[in-house]
Short mmCIF file of C-alpha atoms and ligand atoms in Angstrom, two decimals:
data_model
loop_
_atom_site.label_atom_id
_atom_site.label_comp_id
_atom_site.label_asym_id
_atom_site.label_seq_id
_atom_site.Cartn_x
_atom_site.Cartn_y
_atom_site.Cartn_z
CA MET A 10 108.71 172.26 166.22
CA PHE A 11 111.92 171.88 168.18
CA VAL A 12 114.57 174.53 167.65
CA ARG A 13 118.24 174.27 168.62
CA GLU A 14 121.33 176.46 168.51
CA GLY A 15 123.87 176.21 165.71
CA GLU A 16 123.73 175.54 162.02
CA GLY A 17 123.33 172.62 159.75
CA GLU A 18 121.19 169.58 159.22
CA PRO A 19 118.11 168.78 161.29
CA GLU A 20 118.97 166.48 164.19
CA LYS A 21 116.99 163.27 164.61
CA ILE A 22 115.14 162.51 167.84
CA GLY A 23 115.41 158.79 168.62
CA SER A 24 111.92 158.21 169.98
CA MET A 25 110.17 160.52 167.48
CA PRO A 26 110.84 159.36 163.91
CA GLY A 27 110.26 162.15 161.41
CA VAL A 28 110.55 164.91 164.05
CA TYR A 29 113.77 166.92 164.31
CA ARG A 30 115.62 169.55 166.28
CA HIS A 31 116.02 172.34 163.74
CA SER A 32 118.65 175.05 163.57
CA LEU A 33 117.18 178.50 163.11
CA GLY A 34 117.82 178.81 159.38
CA ASP A 35 116.49 175.38 158.74
CA LEU A 36 113.41 176.04 160.92
CA VAL A 37 112.47 179.06 158.84
CA GLU A 38 112.70 177.11 155.57
CA LYS A 39 110.74 174.22 157.02
CA CYS A 40 108.00 176.51 158.33
CA ARG A 41 107.70 178.23 154.98
CA ARG A 42 106.97 174.84 153.41
CA LEU A 43 104.52 173.89 156.17
CA SER A 44 102.62 177.12 155.69
CA ASP A 45 102.48 176.53 151.92
CA GLN A 46 101.06 173.09 152.66
CA GLY A 47 98.20 174.70 154.56
CA ILE A 48 99.32 174.28 158.16
CA PRO A 49 97.93 177.32 160.00
CA GLY A 50 100.34 177.45 162.92
CA VAL A 51 103.24 175.87 164.78
CA ALA A 52 104.13 175.50 168.46
CA LEU A 53 107.77 176.23 169.21
CA PHE A 54 109.95 174.48 171.79
CA PRO A 55 113.57 175.49 172.37
CA VAL A 56 116.36 173.02 173.14
CA THR A 57 118.40 175.10 175.58
CA ASP A 58 122.13 174.48 175.94
CA ALA A 59 122.82 172.77 179.26
CA ALA A 60 125.33 175.51 180.16
CA LEU A 61 122.49 178.06 180.15
CA LYS A 62 120.27 176.12 182.55
CA ASP A 63 120.10 176.96 186.25
CA PRO A 64 117.67 176.25 189.11
CA THR A 65 115.63 179.41 188.46
CA GLY A 66 115.50 179.10 184.67
CA ARG A 67 116.99 182.55 184.25
CA GLU A 68 117.50 182.09 180.50
CA ALA A 69 113.71 182.25 180.05
CA LEU A 70 113.89 186.02 180.61
CA ASN A 71 116.81 186.63 178.27
CA GLU A 72 115.34 188.78 175.53
CA ASN A 73 117.69 187.17 173.05
CA CYS A 74 117.00 183.57 174.05
CA LEU A 75 116.65 180.98 171.33
CA VAL A 76 112.86 180.80 171.16
CA LEU A 77 112.53 184.59 170.86
CA ARG A 78 115.08 184.67 168.05
CA ALA A 79 113.05 181.96 166.35
CA VAL A 80 109.80 183.93 166.77
CA ARG A 81 111.31 187.08 165.27
CA ALA A 82 112.86 185.22 162.36
CA LEU A 83 109.65 183.33 161.59
CA LYS A 84 107.37 186.36 161.84
CA ALA A 85 109.62 188.22 159.41
CA ALA A 86 109.88 185.33 156.94
CA VAL A 87 106.44 183.67 157.15
CA PRO A 88 104.09 186.29 158.62
CA ARG A 89 100.88 184.33 157.99
CA LEU A 90 102.02 181.32 160.04
CA LEU A 91 100.56 181.52 163.57
CA LEU A 92 103.17 181.11 166.29
CA PHE A 93 102.38 179.49 169.62
CA THR A 94 105.08 179.70 172.27
CA ASP A 95 105.17 177.70 175.48
CA LEU A 96 105.21 179.47 178.81
CA ALA A 97 106.86 177.14 181.31
CA LEU A 98 110.37 176.96 182.72
CA ASP A 99 111.27 173.34 181.95
CA PRO A 100 113.47 174.12 178.91
CA TYR A 101 115.50 176.44 181.13
CA THR A 102 115.75 174.85 184.58
CA SER A 103 118.58 172.51 185.58
CA HIS A 104 116.07 170.29 187.43
CA GLY A 105 113.64 170.12 184.48
CA HIS A 106 110.59 171.31 186.42
CA ASP A 107 108.19 173.86 184.94
CA GLY A 108 108.79 176.43 187.65
CA VAL A 109 111.15 177.65 190.34
CA LEU A 110 111.32 175.48 193.43
CA THR A 111 110.42 176.31 197.03
CA ALA A 112 113.28 176.95 199.49
CA ASP A 113 113.36 173.29 200.61
CA GLY A 114 113.26 172.12 196.99
CA ALA A 115 110.29 169.87 197.71
CA ASP A 116 107.82 171.51 195.35
CA VAL A 117 107.39 174.18 192.72
CA ASP A 118 106.75 177.67 194.13
CA ASN A 119 103.44 178.54 192.44
CA ASP A 120 103.36 182.31 192.85
CA ARG A 121 107.03 183.00 192.14
CA THR A 122 106.67 180.91 189.01
CA VAL A 123 103.56 182.81 187.90
CA SER A 124 105.38 186.13 188.12
CA VAL A 125 108.19 184.79 185.89
CA LEU A 126 105.64 183.45 183.39
CA ALA A 127 103.95 186.85 183.17
CA LYS A 128 107.29 188.44 182.30
CA MET A 129 107.95 185.74 179.73
CA ALA A 130 104.55 186.42 178.16
CA ILE A 131 105.48 190.07 177.57
CA LEU A 132 108.75 189.08 175.93
CA HIS A 133 107.03 186.47 173.74
CA GLY A 134 104.10 188.67 172.74
CA GLY A 135 106.40 191.63 172.14
CA SER A 136 108.56 189.49 169.84
CA GLY A 137 105.61 188.48 167.69
CA ALA A 138 104.12 185.31 169.16
CA ASP A 139 100.44 185.21 168.19
CA PHE A 140 99.52 183.04 171.17
CA VAL A 141 101.36 182.32 174.38
CA ALA A 142 100.65 178.86 175.69
CA PRO A 143 101.08 178.38 179.43
CA SER A 144 101.87 174.68 179.81
CA ASP A 145 103.05 174.90 183.40
CA MET A 146 99.77 174.25 185.27
CA MET A 147 100.42 176.80 188.05
CA ASP A 148 97.26 178.18 189.67
CA GLY A 149 96.21 181.66 188.63
CA ARG A 150 98.67 182.01 185.79
CA VAL A 151 96.20 182.81 183.03
CA ALA A 152 94.83 185.85 184.92
CA SER A 153 98.34 187.13 185.66
CA ILE A 154 99.50 186.60 182.09
CA ARG A 155 96.43 188.37 180.65
CA LEU A 156 96.93 191.33 182.97
CA ALA A 157 100.63 191.58 182.14
CA LEU A 158 99.98 191.41 178.39
CA ASP A 159 97.27 194.06 178.56
CA GLU A 160 99.43 196.38 180.65
CA ALA A 161 102.16 196.01 178.04
CA GLN A 162 99.64 197.01 175.32
CA LEU A 163 99.80 193.46 173.93
CA THR A 164 96.04 193.13 173.84
CA GLY A 165 96.15 191.18 170.59
CA THR A 166 98.36 188.41 171.96
CA GLY A 167 96.12 185.43 172.67
CA ILE A 168 96.35 182.78 175.36
CA LEU A 169 96.11 179.12 174.47
CA ALA A 170 95.78 177.58 177.92
CA TYR A 171 96.97 174.08 178.59
CA ALA A 172 93.77 173.92 180.59
CA ALA A 173 93.59 170.23 181.43
CA LYS A 174 97.11 168.89 181.37
CA PHE A 175 97.59 165.60 183.10
CA ALA A 176 100.65 164.18 184.89
CA SER A 177 101.15 161.72 182.07
CA ALA A 178 103.68 159.08 181.09
CA TYR A 179 103.11 160.05 177.44
CA TYR A 180 105.49 163.03 177.61
CA GLY A 181 108.61 160.83 177.68
CA PRO A 182 109.82 161.35 174.08
CA PHE A 183 109.25 165.14 174.33
CA ARG A 184 111.49 165.27 177.40
CA GLU A 185 114.16 163.51 175.42
CA ALA A 186 113.68 165.99 172.56
CA VAL A 187 114.12 169.13 174.68
CA GLY A 188 116.50 167.55 177.16
CA SER A 189 114.45 168.37 180.26
CA ALA A 190 114.59 164.83 181.59
CA TYR A 191 118.27 164.55 180.76
CA ALA A 192 118.97 167.76 182.69
CA ALA A 193 117.41 166.18 185.74
CA GLY A 194 119.19 162.88 185.14
CA THR A 195 115.96 160.89 184.86
CA ARG A 196 113.44 159.90 182.24
CA SER A 197 110.49 160.15 184.58
CA LEU A 198 110.22 163.63 186.08
CA ASP A 199 107.48 163.66 188.70
CA LYS A 200 105.21 166.67 188.09
CA ARG A 201 102.25 165.39 190.06
CA THR A 202 102.08 168.35 192.46
CA TYR A 203 101.08 170.67 189.60
CA GLN A 204 99.87 168.56 186.68
CA LEU A 205 96.47 166.90 186.97
CA ASN A 206 95.70 163.48 188.40
CA PRO A 207 94.78 161.18 185.45
CA ALA A 208 92.13 159.55 187.62
CA ASN A 209 90.22 162.75 188.37
CA ARG A 210 87.85 163.89 185.64
CA ARG A 211 85.86 166.49 187.61
CA GLU A 212 89.01 168.26 188.77
CA ALA A 213 90.15 168.50 185.14
CA ILE A 214 86.92 170.15 184.03
CA GLN A 215 86.96 172.53 186.98
CA ASP A 216 90.57 173.50 186.34
CA ALA A 217 89.89 174.11 182.65
CA LEU A 218 86.87 176.31 183.36
CA LEU A 219 88.98 178.39 185.75
CA ASP A 220 91.31 179.13 182.84
CA GLU A 221 88.32 180.30 180.83
CA GLU A 222 87.21 182.61 183.66
CA GLU A 223 90.73 183.99 183.92
CA GLY A 224 90.72 185.04 180.26
CA ALA A 225 92.01 182.15 178.13
CA ASP A 226 91.13 182.37 174.41
CA ILE A 227 91.50 178.67 173.64
CA LEU A 228 91.33 175.73 176.05
CA MET A 229 93.45 172.67 175.47
CA VAL A 230 93.34 169.09 176.75
CA LYS A 231 96.59 167.13 176.88
CA PRO A 232 97.32 164.30 176.18
CA ALA A 233 94.47 163.69 173.75
CA GLY A 234 93.93 160.01 172.99
CA ALA A 235 93.71 158.75 176.56
CA TYR A 236 91.52 161.70 177.58
CA LEU A 237 88.76 161.74 174.97
CA ASP A 238 86.13 161.80 177.72
CA VAL A 239 87.61 165.05 179.03
CA ILE A 240 87.61 166.58 175.54
CA SER A 241 84.03 165.64 174.98
CA GLU A 242 82.82 166.85 178.36
CA LEU A 243 84.71 170.13 178.07
CA ARG A 244 83.26 170.64 174.60
CA ARG A 245 79.83 170.74 176.22
CA GLU A 246 80.92 173.02 179.07
CA THR A 247 82.60 175.86 177.16
CA LEU A 248 81.91 178.08 174.17
CA LEU A 249 85.63 178.69 173.64
CA PRO A 250 87.51 176.94 170.84
CA LEU A 251 88.83 173.64 172.15
CA ALA A 252 92.23 172.25 171.24
CA ALA A 253 93.71 168.82 171.92
CA TYR A 254 97.41 167.98 171.99
CA GLN A 255 98.28 164.55 170.66
CA VAL A 256 101.57 164.33 172.55
CA SER A 257 104.93 162.80 171.82
CA GLY A 258 104.19 159.42 173.41
CA GLU A 259 101.00 159.00 171.41
CA TYR A 260 103.03 159.64 168.26
CA ALA A 261 105.88 157.38 169.34
CA GLN A 262 103.69 154.40 170.18
CA ILE A 263 102.08 154.35 166.74
CA HIS A 264 105.48 154.53 165.06
CA ALA A 265 106.92 151.82 167.30
CA ALA A 266 104.08 149.37 166.72
CA ALA A 267 104.15 150.04 162.99
CA ARG A 268 107.89 149.38 162.85
CA LEU A 269 107.35 146.04 164.49
CA GLY A 270 104.71 145.30 161.89
CA TRP A 271 102.07 145.03 164.61
CA LEU A 272 99.83 147.91 163.46
CA ASP A 273 99.01 149.44 160.11
CA TYR A 274 100.71 152.85 160.28
CA ILE A 275 98.42 154.95 158.10
CA ARG A 276 95.17 153.54 159.40
CA THR A 277 96.18 153.79 163.04
CA ARG A 278 97.48 157.32 162.59
CA ASP A 279 94.30 158.49 160.88
CA GLU A 280 92.02 156.72 163.36
CA SER A 281 93.86 158.29 166.30
CA LEU A 282 93.22 161.76 164.88
CA LEU A 283 89.65 161.02 163.82
CA ALA A 284 88.83 159.96 167.39
CA ILE A 285 90.14 163.25 168.80
CA ARG A 286 88.04 165.18 166.31
CA ARG A 287 84.99 163.04 167.04
CA ALA A 288 85.36 163.71 170.77
CA GLY A 289 84.95 167.42 170.01
CA ALA A 290 88.34 169.05 169.46
CA ASP A 291 88.17 172.03 167.09
CA MET A 292 91.90 171.91 166.50
CA ILE A 293 94.63 169.36 167.04
CA LEU A 294 98.30 169.84 167.86
CA THR A 295 100.00 166.79 166.43
CA TYR A 296 103.44 165.68 165.28
CA PHE A 297 101.64 164.07 162.32
CA ALA A 298 100.61 167.50 161.00
CA GLU A 299 103.02 167.60 158.10
CA GLU A 300 102.02 164.15 156.86
CA ILE A 301 98.33 164.86 157.26
CA ALA A 302 98.57 168.19 155.46
CA ASP A 303 100.43 166.48 152.66
CA ARG A 304 97.96 163.77 151.74
CA ARG A 305 100.33 162.52 149.05
CA SER A 306 102.62 161.13 151.71
CA GLU A 307 101.16 157.72 152.32
CA ALA A 308 104.14 156.24 154.15
CA PRO A 309 105.90 157.13 157.38
CA LEU A 310 108.36 159.99 156.79
CA LYS A 311 111.54 158.79 155.13
CA ASP A 312 113.89 158.04 157.99
CA ALA A 313 111.19 156.34 160.02
C1 PBG B 412 106.42 171.25 179.40
C2 PBG B 412 105.78 170.61 178.25
C3 PBG B 412 105.70 169.24 178.08
C4 PBG B 412 105.08 169.02 176.85
C5 PBG B 412 104.79 170.26 176.28
N1 PBG B 412 105.22 171.26 177.18
C6 PBG B 412 106.24 168.13 178.89
C7 PBG B 412 106.09 168.07 180.37
O1 PBG B 412 105.11 168.57 180.93
O2 PBG B 412 107.01 167.54 180.97
C8 PBG B 412 104.85 167.64 176.32
C9 PBG B 412 104.51 167.52 174.90
C10 PBG B 412 104.66 166.17 174.33
O3 PBG B 412 104.86 165.15 175.03
O4 PBG B 412 104.56 166.09 173.10
N2 PBG B 412 105.99 172.42 179.87
#
């Protein structure tokens, strides 16, 4: 779920038909309905005003930032809905990267970023997030986040680790939705120094198992559809619950082909999810969730 400042109607996202940027009030009402439909949890992504972005992503540590206001409002209104909040700096940095940069600006500074993420985790957990979800891919962040949460007495806040997150072209529509690509003036942010190489399967498994050792409660593979082999191998390597994130580009491509009349929307959608389940995912993050939970909806959402 994307949340924005202000009031009023949900805002459409061009490349993600049926997905919106919600104002706070509207988000709460929407989440109440989703929970009634049987959706167990939502992942929250803030659309930060450009004026609040800076190279260090300072807004991430503002205890009244948008995503924390959303967490508090949702926990009060729909307590049974699980809230997953992203730990990464891309919604807050003017360059759109997931962390703070090194002095020469050539790369993300791993350790400085990890210390900011640990502080973010305390703010998120303290505000009521059930799980924090580090999506940044810095080394050692799960251990630091777990330690910080425990020291803050937030022992019940879980960690959903983006354990195998690849440097993928499939994140394009998401970057439009949160404005991270726009902030950097490009549609193709290069995150290859910290996200995984799509060609390297063993590195992905190794990286995911490190997150388990460091204290993750759930491991996640992302994207899902193009990485079914990684899901299935990781399913055999870990006893933790395994999640898969069917990302924005996977969603967009099915909608686009269906609009052109080239693919059958419902059958392609369902097959894409079935395949992720078959590969071994115990849970799926997907922009199709509302439609799937509401089996009566047998057509793309209205404005599609
Ligand atoms: C960033 C983040 C991204 C997504 C979730 N968290 C994009 C990126 O790494 O640039 C992508 C999700 C999607 O494409 O649906 N920390």
